[in-house]
Amino acid sequence: MNQKIEFKERLQEVMRLKGIRATDISEHTSIPKGAISYYLSGKSQPKADRLHILAKYLNVSEAWLLGFDVAMERTEMQQKNDSLVQIIDKLRKDPEFFEAVSMLADVPEGDRKNLMPLLRTLRSQK
């Protein structure tokens, strides 16, 4: 029977594989460096919200980070869910974005398909 790998070992492994330091994680996730040090030493484990933030930043599965015998990479569904969360957050905070999405939702499907090349061009210019 396989023994579950500890969170600290998985965190150390992914950091080594990706050449990421605790400081990098802290700067990109706003998780205090002290908390990351505690995770790396095994003194504590992150709660669900920080686990998700870490997994997303490191582009690994939460279950893998927790030591389960699953694929390391985030699944396509997890990546789509991450994108949806970002979109919903932006919808809440940005009235112009909300208006643009609302207007796009009202455009008939055929016309929306015609808009896609323009939207892709605009996105590539940023």
Coordinates of C-alpha atoms in Angstrom, one line a residue:
M1 CA 0.0 0.0 0.0
N2 CA 1.4 3.4 -1.0
Q3 CA 2.0 5.9 1.7
K4 CA 0.7 9.5 1.0
I5 CA 3.6 12.0 0.4
E6 CA 3.6 15.0 2.8
F7 CA 2.6 18.4 1.6
K8 CA 6.0 19.9 2.4
E9 CA 7.7 17.3 0.2
R10 CA 5.4 18.1 -2.7
L11 CA 5.9 21.8 -2.3
Q12 CA 9.7 21.4 -2.2
E13 CA 9.6 19.2 -5.3
V14 CA 7.6 21.5 -7.5
M15 CA 9.7 24.5 -6.3
R16 CA 12.9 22.6 -7.3
L17 CA 11.5 21.5 -10.6
K18 CA 10.3 25.0 -11.6
G19 CA 13.3 26.8 -10.0
I20 CA 11.0 28.8 -7.8
R21 CA 12.0 30.3 -4.4
A22 CA 9.8 31.0 -1.4
T23 CA 10.3 34.7 -2.1
D24 CA 8.9 34.3 -5.6
I25 CA 5.8 32.6 -4.3
S26 CA 5.3 35.2 -1.7
E27 CA 5.7 38.1 -4.2
H28 CA 3.3 36.6 -6.7
T29 CA 0.7 35.2 -4.3
S30 CA 0.8 37.7 -1.3
I31 CA 1.2 34.7 1.0
P32 CA 3.6 35.8 3.6
K33 CA 7.1 34.4 3.3
G34 CA 6.9 33.2 6.9
A35 CA 3.9 31.1 6.1
I36 CA 5.6 29.5 3.2
S37 CA 8.6 28.7 5.4
Y38 CA 6.2 27.0 7.8
Y39 CA 4.8 25.0 4.9
L40 CA 8.2 24.0 3.7
S41 CA 9.4 22.9 7.2
G42 CA 6.2 20.9 7.8
K43 CA 5.2 23.0 10.8
S44 CA 1.8 23.8 9.2
Q45 CA -0.2 23.3 6.0
P46 CA -2.2 25.9 4.1
K47 CA -5.9 26.3 4.5
A48 CA -8.1 25.7 1.5
D49 CA -7.9 29.2 0.1
R50 CA -4.1 29.4 0.3
L51 CA -3.8 25.8 -1.1
H52 CA -5.8 26.9 -4.1
I53 CA -3.6 30.0 -4.6
L54 CA -0.4 28.0 -4.3
A55 CA -1.7 25.3 -6.7
K56 CA -2.8 27.9 -9.2
Y57 CA 0.5 29.8 -9.1
L58 CA 2.6 26.6 -9.3
N59 CA 0.2 25.2 -12.0
V60 CA -0.3 21.9 -10.1
S61 CA -3.3 20.0 -8.8
E62 CA -4.3 20.8 -5.2
A63 CA -4.7 17.0 -4.7
W64 CA -1.2 16.4 -5.9
L65 CA 0.2 19.1 -3.6
L66 CA -1.6 17.4 -0.7
G67 CA 0.3 14.2 -1.5
F68 CA -2.3 12.1 -3.3
D69 CA -1.4 9.8 -6.2
V70 CA -2.8 11.9 -9.0
A71 CA -1.4 13.8 -11.9
M72 CA 0.8 16.8 -11.0
E73 CA -0.6 19.2 -13.6
R74 CA -3.8 21.1 -13.2
T75 CA -6.5 19.6 -15.3
E76 CA -8.1 21.5 -18.2
M77 CA -11.2 21.8 -16.1
Q78 CA -9.3 23.3 -13.2
Q79 CA -7.7 25.8 -15.6
K80 CA -11.1 26.7 -17.0
N81 CA -12.5 27.2 -13.5
D82 CA -9.5 29.4 -12.6
S83 CA -10.3 31.6 -15.7
L84 CA -14.0 31.7 -14.8
V85 CA -13.1 32.9 -11.2
Q86 CA -11.0 35.7 -12.7
I87 CA -13.7 36.7 -15.1
I88 CA -16.4 36.8 -12.3
D89 CA -14.1 38.8 -10.1
K90 CA -13.5 41.3 -12.9
L91 CA -17.3 41.5 -13.6
R92 CA -17.8 42.5 -10.0
K93 CA -15.1 45.1 -9.9
D94 CA -15.2 46.7 -13.4
P95 CA -18.4 48.3 -14.6
E96 CA -17.2 48.7 -18.2
F97 CA -16.2 45.1 -18.4
F98 CA -19.6 44.1 -17.1
E99 CA -21.3 46.3 -19.7
A100 CA -19.1 44.8 -22.5
V101 CA -19.9 41.2 -21.5
S102 CA -23.6 42.0 -21.1
M103 CA -23.7 43.6 -24.6
L104 CA -21.8 40.6 -26.1
A105 CA -24.3 38.2 -24.4
D106 CA -27.1 40.0 -26.3
V107 CA -25.5 39.8 -29.7
P108 CA -27.0 36.9 -31.8
E109 CA -24.7 33.9 -32.1
G110 CA -24.0 34.3 -35.8
D111 CA -22.9 37.9 -35.3
R112 CA -20.9 36.9 -32.2
K113 CA -18.9 34.5 -34.4
N114 CA -18.2 37.4 -36.8
L115 CA -16.9 39.4 -33.9
M116 CA -14.4 36.8 -32.8
P117 CA -11.6 37.7 -35.3
L118 CA -11.8 41.3 -34.2
L119 CA -11.6 40.4 -30.5
R120 CA -8.7 38.0 -31.1
T121 CA -6.9 40.9 -32.9
L122 CA -7.5 43.3 -30.1
R123 CA -6.3 40.7 -27.5
S124 CA -3.1 40.1 -29.4
Q125 CA -2.3 43.8 -29.5
K126 CA -2.2 44.2 -25.7

